[in-house]
Coordinates of C-alpha atoms in Angstrom, one line a residue:
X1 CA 189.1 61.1 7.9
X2 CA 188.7 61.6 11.3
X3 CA 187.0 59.2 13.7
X4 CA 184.0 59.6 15.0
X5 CA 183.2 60.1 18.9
X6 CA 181.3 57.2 20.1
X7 CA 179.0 58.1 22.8
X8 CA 176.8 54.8 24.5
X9 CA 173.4 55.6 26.8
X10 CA 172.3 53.5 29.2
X11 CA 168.9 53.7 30.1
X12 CA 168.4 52.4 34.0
X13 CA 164.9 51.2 34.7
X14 CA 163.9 48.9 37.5
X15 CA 162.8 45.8 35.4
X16 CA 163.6 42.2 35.0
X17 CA 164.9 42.2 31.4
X18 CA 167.1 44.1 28.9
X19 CA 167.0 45.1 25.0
X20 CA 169.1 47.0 22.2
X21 CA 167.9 49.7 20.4
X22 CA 169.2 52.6 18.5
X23 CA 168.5 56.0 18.5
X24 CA 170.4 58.2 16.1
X25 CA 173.5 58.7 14.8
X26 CA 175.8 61.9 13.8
X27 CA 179.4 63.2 13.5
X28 CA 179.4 64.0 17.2
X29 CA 178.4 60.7 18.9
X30 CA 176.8 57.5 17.9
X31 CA 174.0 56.7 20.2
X32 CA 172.8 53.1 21.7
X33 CA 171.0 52.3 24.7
X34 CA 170.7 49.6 26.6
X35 CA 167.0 49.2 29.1
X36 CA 169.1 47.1 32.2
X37 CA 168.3 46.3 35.8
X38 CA 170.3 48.0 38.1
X39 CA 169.3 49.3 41.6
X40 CA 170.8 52.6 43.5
X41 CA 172.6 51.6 46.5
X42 CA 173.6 54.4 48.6
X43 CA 176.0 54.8 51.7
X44 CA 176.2 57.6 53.8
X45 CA 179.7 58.7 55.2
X46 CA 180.7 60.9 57.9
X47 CA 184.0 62.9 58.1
X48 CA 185.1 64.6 60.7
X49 CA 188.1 67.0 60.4
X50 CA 189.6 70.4 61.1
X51 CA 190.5 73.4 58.4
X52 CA 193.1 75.4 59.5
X53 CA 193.3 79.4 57.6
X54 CA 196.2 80.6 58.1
X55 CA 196.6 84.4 56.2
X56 CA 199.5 86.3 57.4
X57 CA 203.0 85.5 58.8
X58 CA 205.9 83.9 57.1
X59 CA 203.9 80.5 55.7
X60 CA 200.5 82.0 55.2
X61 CA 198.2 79.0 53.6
X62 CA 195.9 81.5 51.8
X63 CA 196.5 84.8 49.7
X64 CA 194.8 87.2 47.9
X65 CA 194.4 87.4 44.8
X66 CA 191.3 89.5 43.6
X67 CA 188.9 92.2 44.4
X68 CA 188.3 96.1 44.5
X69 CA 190.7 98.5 46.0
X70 CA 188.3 100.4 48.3
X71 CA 185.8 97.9 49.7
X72 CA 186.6 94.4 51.5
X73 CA 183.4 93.9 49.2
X74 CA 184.6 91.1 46.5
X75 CA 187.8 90.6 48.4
X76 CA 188.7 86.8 46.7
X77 CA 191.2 84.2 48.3
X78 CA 192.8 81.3 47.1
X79 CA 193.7 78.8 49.5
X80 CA 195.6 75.7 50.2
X81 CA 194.6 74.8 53.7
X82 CA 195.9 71.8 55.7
X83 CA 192.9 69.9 56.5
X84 CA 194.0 67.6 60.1
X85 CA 192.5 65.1 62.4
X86 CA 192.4 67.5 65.4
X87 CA 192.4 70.8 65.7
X88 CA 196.3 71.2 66.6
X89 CA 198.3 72.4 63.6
X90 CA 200.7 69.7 64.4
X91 CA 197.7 66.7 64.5
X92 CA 198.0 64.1 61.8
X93 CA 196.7 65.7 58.4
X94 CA 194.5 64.2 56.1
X95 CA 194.3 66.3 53.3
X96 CA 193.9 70.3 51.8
X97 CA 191.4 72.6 51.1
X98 CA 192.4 74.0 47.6
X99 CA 190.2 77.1 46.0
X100 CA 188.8 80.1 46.4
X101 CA 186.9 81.8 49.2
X102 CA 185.5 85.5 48.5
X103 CA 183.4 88.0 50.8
X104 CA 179.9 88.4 48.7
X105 CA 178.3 90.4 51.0
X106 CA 178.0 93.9 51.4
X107 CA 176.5 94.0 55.0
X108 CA 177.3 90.8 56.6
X109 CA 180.3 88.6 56.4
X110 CA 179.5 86.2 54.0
X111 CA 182.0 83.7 52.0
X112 CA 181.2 82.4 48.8
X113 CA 183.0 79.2 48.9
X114 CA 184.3 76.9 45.6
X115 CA 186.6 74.5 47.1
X116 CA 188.3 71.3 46.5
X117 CA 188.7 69.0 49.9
X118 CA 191.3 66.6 48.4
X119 CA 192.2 63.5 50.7
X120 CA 195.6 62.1 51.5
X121 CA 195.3 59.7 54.2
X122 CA 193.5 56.2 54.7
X123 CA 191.0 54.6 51.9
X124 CA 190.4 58.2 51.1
X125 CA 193.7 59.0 49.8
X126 CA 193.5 60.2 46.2
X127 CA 189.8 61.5 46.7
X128 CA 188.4 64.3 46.7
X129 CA 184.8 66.8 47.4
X130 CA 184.2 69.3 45.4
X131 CA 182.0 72.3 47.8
X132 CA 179.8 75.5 46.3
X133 CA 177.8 77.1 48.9
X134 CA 178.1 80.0 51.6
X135 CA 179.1 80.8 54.5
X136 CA 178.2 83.3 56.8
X137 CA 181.0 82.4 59.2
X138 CA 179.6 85.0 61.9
X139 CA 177.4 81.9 62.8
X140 CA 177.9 79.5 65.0
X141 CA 177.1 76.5 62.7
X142 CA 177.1 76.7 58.7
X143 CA 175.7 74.4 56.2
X144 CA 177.3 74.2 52.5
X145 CA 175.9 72.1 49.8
X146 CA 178.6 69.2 48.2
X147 CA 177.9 68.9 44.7
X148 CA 180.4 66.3 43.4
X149 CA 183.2 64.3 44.3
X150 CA 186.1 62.2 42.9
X151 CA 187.6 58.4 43.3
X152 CA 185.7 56.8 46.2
X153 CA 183.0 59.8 46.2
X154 CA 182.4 59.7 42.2
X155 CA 179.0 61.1 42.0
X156 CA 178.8 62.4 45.9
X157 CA 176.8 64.9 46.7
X158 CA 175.6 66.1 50.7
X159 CA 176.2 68.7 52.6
X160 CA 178.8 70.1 54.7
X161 CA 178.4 71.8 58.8
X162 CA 181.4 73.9 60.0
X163 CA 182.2 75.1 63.2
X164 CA 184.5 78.2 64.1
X165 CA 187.1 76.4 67.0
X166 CA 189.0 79.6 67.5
X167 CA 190.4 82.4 65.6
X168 CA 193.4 84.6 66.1
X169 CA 192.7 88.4 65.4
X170 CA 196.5 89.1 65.4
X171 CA 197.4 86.4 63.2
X172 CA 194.8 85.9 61.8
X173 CA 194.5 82.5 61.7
X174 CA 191.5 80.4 61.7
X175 CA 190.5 76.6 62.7
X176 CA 187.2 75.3 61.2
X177 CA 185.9 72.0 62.7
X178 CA 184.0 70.8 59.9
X179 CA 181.1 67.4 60.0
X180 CA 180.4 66.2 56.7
X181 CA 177.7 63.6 55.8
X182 CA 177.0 63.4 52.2
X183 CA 175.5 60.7 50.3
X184 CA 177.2 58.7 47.6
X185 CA 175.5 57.7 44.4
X186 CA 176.8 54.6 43.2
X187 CA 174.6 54.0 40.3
X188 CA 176.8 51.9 37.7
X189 CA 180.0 52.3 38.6
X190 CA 179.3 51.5 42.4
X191 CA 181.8 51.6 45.0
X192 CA 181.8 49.6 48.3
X193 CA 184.4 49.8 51.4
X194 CA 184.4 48.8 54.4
X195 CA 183.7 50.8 57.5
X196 CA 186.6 52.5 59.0
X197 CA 186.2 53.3 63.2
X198 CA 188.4 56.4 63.5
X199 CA 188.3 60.1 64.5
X200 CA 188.3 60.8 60.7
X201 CA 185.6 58.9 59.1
X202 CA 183.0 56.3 59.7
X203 CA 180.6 55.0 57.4
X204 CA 177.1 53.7 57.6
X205 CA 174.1 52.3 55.1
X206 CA 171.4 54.7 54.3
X207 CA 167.4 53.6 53.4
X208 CA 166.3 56.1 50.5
X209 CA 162.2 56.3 49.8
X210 CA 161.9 56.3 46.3
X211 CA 160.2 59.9 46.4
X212 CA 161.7 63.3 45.6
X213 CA 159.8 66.6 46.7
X214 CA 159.8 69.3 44.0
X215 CA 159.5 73.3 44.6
X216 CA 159.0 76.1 41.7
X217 CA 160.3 79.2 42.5
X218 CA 159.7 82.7 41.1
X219 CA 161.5 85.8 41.6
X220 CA 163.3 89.0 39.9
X221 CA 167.1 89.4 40.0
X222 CA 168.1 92.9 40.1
X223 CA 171.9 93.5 39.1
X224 CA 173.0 97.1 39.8
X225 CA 176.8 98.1 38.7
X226 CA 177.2 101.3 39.7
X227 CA 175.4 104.1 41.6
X228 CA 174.5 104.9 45.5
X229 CA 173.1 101.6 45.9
X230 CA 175.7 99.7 43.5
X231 CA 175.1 95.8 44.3
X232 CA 177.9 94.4 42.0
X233 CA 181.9 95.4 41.8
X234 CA 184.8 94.5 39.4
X235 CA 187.1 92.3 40.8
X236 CA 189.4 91.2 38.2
X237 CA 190.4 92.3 34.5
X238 CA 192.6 90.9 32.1
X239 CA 196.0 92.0 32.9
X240 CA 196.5 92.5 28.7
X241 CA 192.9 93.5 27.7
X242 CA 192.8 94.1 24.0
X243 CA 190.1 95.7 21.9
X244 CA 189.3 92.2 20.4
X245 CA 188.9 91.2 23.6
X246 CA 186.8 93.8 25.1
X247 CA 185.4 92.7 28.4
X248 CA 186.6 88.6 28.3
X249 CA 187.6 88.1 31.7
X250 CA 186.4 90.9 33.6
X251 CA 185.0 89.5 36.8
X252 CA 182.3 91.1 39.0
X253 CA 181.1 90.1 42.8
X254 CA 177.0 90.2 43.1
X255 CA 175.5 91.0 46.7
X256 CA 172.3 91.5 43.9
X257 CA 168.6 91.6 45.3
X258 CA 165.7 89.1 44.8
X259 CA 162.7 90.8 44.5
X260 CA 158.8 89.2 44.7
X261 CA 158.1 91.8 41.1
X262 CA 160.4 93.6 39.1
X263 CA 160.2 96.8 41.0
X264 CA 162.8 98.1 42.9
X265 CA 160.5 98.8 45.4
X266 CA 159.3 94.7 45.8
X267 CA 159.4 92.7 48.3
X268 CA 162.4 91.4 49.1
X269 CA 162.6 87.5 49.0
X270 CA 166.5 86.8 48.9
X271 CA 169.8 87.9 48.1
X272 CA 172.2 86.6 44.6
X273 CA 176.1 86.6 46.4
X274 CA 178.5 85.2 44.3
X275 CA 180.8 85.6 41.0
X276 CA 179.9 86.3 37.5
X277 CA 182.9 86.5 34.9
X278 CA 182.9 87.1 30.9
X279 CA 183.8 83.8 29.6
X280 CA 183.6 84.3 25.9
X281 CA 185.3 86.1 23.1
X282 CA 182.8 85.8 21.0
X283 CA 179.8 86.7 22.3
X284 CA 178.0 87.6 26.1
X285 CA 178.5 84.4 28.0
X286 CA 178.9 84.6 31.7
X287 CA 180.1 82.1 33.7
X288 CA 177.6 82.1 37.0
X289 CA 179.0 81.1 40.3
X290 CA 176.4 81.9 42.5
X291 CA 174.6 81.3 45.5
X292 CA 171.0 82.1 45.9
X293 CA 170.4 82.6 49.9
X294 CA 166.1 83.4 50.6
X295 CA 165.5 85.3 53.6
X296 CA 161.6 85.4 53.2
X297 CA 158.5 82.7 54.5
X298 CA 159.0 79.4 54.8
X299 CA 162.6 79.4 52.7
X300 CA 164.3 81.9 55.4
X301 CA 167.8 81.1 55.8
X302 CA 168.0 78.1 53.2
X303 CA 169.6 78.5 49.5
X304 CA 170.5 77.7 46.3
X305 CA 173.9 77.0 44.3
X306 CA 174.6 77.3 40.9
X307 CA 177.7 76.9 38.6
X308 CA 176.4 77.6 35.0
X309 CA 176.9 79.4 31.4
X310 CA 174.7 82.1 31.0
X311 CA 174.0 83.7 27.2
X312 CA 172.7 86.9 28.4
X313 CA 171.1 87.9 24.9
X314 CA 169.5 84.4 24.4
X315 CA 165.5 85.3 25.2
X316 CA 165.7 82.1 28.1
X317 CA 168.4 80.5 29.1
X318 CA 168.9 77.6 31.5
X319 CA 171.7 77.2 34.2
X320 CA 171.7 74.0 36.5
X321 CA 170.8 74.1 40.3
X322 CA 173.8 71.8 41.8
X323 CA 173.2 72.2 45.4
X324 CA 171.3 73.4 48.1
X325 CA 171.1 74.0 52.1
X326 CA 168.6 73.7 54.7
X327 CA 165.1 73.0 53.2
X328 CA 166.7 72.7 49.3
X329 CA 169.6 70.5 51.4
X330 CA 170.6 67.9 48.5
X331 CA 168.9 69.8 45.6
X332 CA 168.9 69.4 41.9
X333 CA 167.5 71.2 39.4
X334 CA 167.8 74.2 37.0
X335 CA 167.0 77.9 36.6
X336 CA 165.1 79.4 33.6
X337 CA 166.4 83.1 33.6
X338 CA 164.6 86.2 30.9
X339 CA 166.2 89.3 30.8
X340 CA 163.0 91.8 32.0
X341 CA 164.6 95.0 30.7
X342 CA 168.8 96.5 30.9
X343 CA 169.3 100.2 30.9
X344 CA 172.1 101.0 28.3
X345 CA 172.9 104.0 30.6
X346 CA 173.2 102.6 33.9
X347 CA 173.8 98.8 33.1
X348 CA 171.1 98.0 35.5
X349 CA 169.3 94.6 34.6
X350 CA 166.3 92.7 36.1
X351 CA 165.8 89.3 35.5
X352 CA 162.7 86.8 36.2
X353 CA 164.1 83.5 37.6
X354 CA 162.0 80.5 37.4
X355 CA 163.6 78.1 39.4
X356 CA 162.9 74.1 39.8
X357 CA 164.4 71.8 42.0
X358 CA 164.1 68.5 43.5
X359 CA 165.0 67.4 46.5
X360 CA 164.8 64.2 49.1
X361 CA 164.6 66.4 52.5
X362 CA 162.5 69.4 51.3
X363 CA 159.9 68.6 53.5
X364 CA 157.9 72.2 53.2
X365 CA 157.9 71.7 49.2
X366 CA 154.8 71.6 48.2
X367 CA 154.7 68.8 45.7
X368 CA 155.5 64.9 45.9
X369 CA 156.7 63.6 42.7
X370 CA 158.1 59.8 42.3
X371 CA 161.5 59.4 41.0
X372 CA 161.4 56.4 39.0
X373 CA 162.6 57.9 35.8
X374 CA 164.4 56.7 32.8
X375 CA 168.2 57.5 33.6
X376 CA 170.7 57.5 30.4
X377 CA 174.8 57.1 31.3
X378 CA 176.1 59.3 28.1
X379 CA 179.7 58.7 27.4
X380 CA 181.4 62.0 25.3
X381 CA 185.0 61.9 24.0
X382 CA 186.8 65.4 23.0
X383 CA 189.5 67.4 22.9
X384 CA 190.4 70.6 25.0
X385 CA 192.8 73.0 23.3
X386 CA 194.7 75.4 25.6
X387 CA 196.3 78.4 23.8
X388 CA 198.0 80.8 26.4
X389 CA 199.4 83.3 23.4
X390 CA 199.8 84.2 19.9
X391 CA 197.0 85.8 17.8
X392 CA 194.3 83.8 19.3
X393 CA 194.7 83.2 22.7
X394 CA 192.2 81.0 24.5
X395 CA 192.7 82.3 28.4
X396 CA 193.6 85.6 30.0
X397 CA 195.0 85.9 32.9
X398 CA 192.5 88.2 35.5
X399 CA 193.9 87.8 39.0
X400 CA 196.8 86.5 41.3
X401 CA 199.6 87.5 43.5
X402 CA 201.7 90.8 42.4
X403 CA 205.1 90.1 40.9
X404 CA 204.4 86.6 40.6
X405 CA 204.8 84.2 37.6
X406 CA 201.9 82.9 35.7
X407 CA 201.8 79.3 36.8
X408 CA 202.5 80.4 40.8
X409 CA 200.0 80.0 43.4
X410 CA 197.0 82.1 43.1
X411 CA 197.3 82.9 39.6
X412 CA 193.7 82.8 38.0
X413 CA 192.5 82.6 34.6
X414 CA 189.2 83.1 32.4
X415 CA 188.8 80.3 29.6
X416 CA 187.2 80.4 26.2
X417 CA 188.9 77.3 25.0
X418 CA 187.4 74.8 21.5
X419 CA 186.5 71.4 22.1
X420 CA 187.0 69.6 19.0
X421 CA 186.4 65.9 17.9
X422 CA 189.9 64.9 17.1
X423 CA 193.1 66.5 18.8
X424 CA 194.2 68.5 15.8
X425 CA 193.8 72.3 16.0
X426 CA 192.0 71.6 12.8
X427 CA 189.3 69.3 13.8
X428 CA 185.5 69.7 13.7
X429 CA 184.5 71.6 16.4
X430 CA 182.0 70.2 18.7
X431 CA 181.7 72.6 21.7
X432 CA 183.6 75.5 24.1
X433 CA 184.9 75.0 27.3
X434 CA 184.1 78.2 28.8
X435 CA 185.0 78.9 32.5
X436 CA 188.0 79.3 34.8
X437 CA 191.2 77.6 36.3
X438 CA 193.0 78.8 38.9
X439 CA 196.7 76.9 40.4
X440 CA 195.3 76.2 44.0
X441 CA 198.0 74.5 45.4
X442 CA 201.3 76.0 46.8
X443 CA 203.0 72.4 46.3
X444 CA 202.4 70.9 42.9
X445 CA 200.2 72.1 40.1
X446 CA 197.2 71.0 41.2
X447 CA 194.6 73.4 39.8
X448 CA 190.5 74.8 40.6
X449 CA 188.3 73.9 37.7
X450 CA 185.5 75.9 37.3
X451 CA 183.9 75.3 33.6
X452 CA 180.8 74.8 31.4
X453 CA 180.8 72.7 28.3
X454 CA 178.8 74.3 25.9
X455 CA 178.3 72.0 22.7
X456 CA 177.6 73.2 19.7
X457 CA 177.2 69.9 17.6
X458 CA 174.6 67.3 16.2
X459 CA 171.9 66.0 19.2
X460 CA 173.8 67.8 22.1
X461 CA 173.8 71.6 20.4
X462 CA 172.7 74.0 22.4
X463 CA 173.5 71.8 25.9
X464 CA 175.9 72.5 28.7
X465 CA 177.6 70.5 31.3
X466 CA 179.4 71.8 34.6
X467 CA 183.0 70.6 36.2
X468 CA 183.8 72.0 39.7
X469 CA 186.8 70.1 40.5
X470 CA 190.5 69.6 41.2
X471 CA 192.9 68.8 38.6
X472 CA 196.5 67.5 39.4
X473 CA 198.0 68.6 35.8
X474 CA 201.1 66.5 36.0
X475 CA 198.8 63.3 36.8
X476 CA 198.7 60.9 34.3
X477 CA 194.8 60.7 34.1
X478 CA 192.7 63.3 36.0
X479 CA 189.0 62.7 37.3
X480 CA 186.9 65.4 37.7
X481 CA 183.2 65.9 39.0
X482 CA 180.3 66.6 36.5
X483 CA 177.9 68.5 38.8
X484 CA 175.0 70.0 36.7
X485 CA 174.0 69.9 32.9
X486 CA 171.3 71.7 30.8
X487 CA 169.5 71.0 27.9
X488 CA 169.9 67.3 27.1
X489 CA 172.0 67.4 30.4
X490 CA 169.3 68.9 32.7
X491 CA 170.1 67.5 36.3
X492 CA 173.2 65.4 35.0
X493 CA 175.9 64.1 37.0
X494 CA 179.1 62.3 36.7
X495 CA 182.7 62.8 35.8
X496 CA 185.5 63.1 33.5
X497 CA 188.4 61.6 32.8
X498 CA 191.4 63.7 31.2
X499 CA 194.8 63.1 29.7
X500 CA 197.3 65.5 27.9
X501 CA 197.7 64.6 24.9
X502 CA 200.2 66.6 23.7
X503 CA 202.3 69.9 25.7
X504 CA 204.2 72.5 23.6
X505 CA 207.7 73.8 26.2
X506 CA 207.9 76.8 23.1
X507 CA 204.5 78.4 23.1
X508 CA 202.4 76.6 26.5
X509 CA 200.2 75.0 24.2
X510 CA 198.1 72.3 25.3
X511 CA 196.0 69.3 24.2
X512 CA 193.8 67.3 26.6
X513 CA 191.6 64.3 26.0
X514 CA 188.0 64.3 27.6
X515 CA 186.2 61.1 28.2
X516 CA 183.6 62.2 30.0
X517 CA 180.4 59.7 31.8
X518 CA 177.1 61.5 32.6
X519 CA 174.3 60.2 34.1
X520 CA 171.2 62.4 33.2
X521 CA 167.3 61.9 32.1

């Protein structure tokens, strides 16, 4: 019989005493929780480094690997760029930029950005930010939301300026100075070290008020794939589509309108730029990767991130809110989305948004809420089955480098992979990892995670969490950042912890063991 996954919840109050209590119990997880005194302390960190682009010429550091063949419109990169000390190519480096970059706008130059800044030098080596935000790199400073981190910056999030040094039109080549203070939440598991006085990094204490601002926002998405004024484009397909498959994998870049009403004719509030993918083979799941950048009132040139699942036939469905910039800088939250209506003929969609989000520096948000809430720490075990081929393949491959090999740098993949309780093929199922990986480094496998867990089983059915992070496959243990949740998991953070279990040289197959820690109300 096979064991059950033990799941434990904290709840973190700040009181004086502690008691044991049970809540419920299933085949999924095993629920406890424990009312303990624990207090948030915070530290703020500032990093200072330069990103260097490099495109062209025999050692480019970034390639492309996606996007439509008569419009820079959708264009997607994957990088692996040498992050140094100075701006010289030869100063000392202290890590890499590994993930993808893609232009998401139709009239300005605007990078969607999901990228891994993994350390190497100092207390830092071995840790990593995870970034999902935009950049309109036309200006002369930019501001992109962090929305997770790894080892010493477990459960960061902040927010990211960057800086155009120079660039080379004939090499095209690129040096980004980039300042980065971010905040790190060190709520159980906290971290301390020591502050370190160099060009790189130095650290100080931060003084939190207790209080959070929250804003509602409402608005209509309006999604149009083809036409005169088409605002979305197909930018990767499953190199062996199938019937069975149908559209699992294809991949489309939104430059969609937000709109005050429904009508086309409304008032224009923002713009959607970002990726949405089919990540299912069973049903219409998108995986959302998007940025939601206002141009309107008092929100003008702030915006919104969000990495979520979306079940487009589902009457409301929730996707989390894992980042912000300029007044929602630091934001959590979540998004209720409702299809308004879809022409069969066209494919042109409008959808209401209803938006919440909190945040500690929205200071034209209208309302002041307190944030002394009960906070669980959920602990999930599971298995992740990777099935590359045979008669039911779990990933497709939808973009990369021509003439390349699967596993080479650049190649990208959409995921529809089980999660099941025990690692046998024929173990209860308990969820879908539903997403996409993509090898982002030109040295080692060292991969761009880009997933929802969708669970399907006992208390947690119908709840998602999201992973944007970097995973080193050939590590031992990998850690990962949990950077949004719905459901049960609504504003969740955390990370996971993952092992393979078992790797097949004949057929690819894979087994990996979650344990994954989420901190959530």
């Amino acid at each position: 019989m096979a064991s059950q996954v033990t799941c434990t919840l904290f709840t973190l109050q700040f009181i004086l005493f502690s008691y044991f209590f049970t809540i419920s119990s299933g085949a999924f997880c095993e629920e406890r929780a424990e009312v303990i005194a624990i207090k948030r302390v915070e530290k703020t960190t500032h990093l200072h480094f330069f990103f260097h682009d490099i495109v062209s010429g025999e050692n480019p550091s970034a390639i492309r690997i996606a996007g439509p063949d008569k419009s820079s419109f959708g264009d997607t990169m994957m990088a692996d760029d040498l992050l140094t000390e100075g701006p010289e190519i030869s100063s000392k480096p202290v890590g890499k930029a590994q993930g993808l970059y893609a232009l998401a706008a139709q009239n300005d130059i605007s990078l969607l950005m999901v990228m891994n800044f993994a350390f190497t030098e100092g207390e830092y080596n071995g840790s990593s930010i995870s970034i999902l935000g935009r950049n309109q790199i036309l200006n002369d400073v930019r501001e992109m939301p962090i929305v997770g981190g790894s080892g010493l910056f477990r459960l960061a999030h902040g927010y990211a300026l960057a800086h155009t040094v120079w660039f080379d039109e004939q090499e095209n080549c690129t040096k980004m100075a980039t300042f980065i203070p971010f905040i790190l939440y060190s709520v159980v598991f906290s971290t301390f070290f020591s502050a370190i006085n160099s060009k790189f990094s130095e650290q100080s204490p931060i003084t939190m008020k207790d209080m959070e601002k929250k804003t509602s926002l409402h608005f209509y998405f309006h999604d149009i794939p083809g036409g005169k004024n088409q605002t979305s484009t197909v930018i990767a397909r499953p190199i062996n589509m199938t019937a069975a498959s149908k559209s699992f994998g294809s991949t489309f870049m939104a430059d969609d309108m937000l709109r005050e009403g429904p009508e086309p004719t409304s008032k224009l509030v923002g713009r959607a730029q970002g990726i949405y993918g089919f990540a299912s083979q069973q049903n219409a799941v998108l995986l959302m990767v998007m940025n939601f950048a206002f141009v309107d009132g008092i929100y003008n040139g702030s915006s919104l991130s969000i990495l979520g699942r979306n079940a487009v036939f589902d009457n409301v469905r929730e996707m989390p809110v894992v980042g912000g910039s300029g007044v929602f800088r630091l934001a959590r939250g979540y998004a209720l989305a409702k299809t308004f209506s879809f022409n069969l003929n066209t494919g042109v969609a409008v959808v209401e948004y209803n938006v919440s989000t909190n945040g500690k520096f929205s200071e034209q948000s209208p309302m002041i809420i307190t944030t002394k809430r009960m906070e669980k720490m959920t602990r999930l075990r599971f298995y992740f089955h990777d099935i590359p081929s045979g008669k039911t393949p779990t990933k497709m491959r939808i973009a990369g480098p021509a003439k390349t090999t699967a596993d080479s740098f650049g190649s990208t993949f959409m995921v529809d992979s089980p999660l099941t309780e025990e690692p046998e093929p024929t173990s209860k199922l308990v969820g879908r990892a539903q997403g996409m990986y993509a090898f982002a480094s030109q040295h080692d496998a060292g991969l761009l995670m880009v997933l929802s867990f969708a669970f399907l089983e006992g208390t947690y059915n119908g709840s998602a969490l999201s992973i944007l992070g970097r995973s080193p496959v050939f590590d031992n243990v990998k850690e990962m950042p949990i950077v949004g949740g719905s459901g049960l998991f609504r504003f969740a953070r955390g990370y996971s912890l993952s092992k393979t279990v078992s790797f097949s040289q004949k057929n690819q197959n894979a087994v990996v063991e979650y344990n994954v820690t989420v901190v959530h109300f």
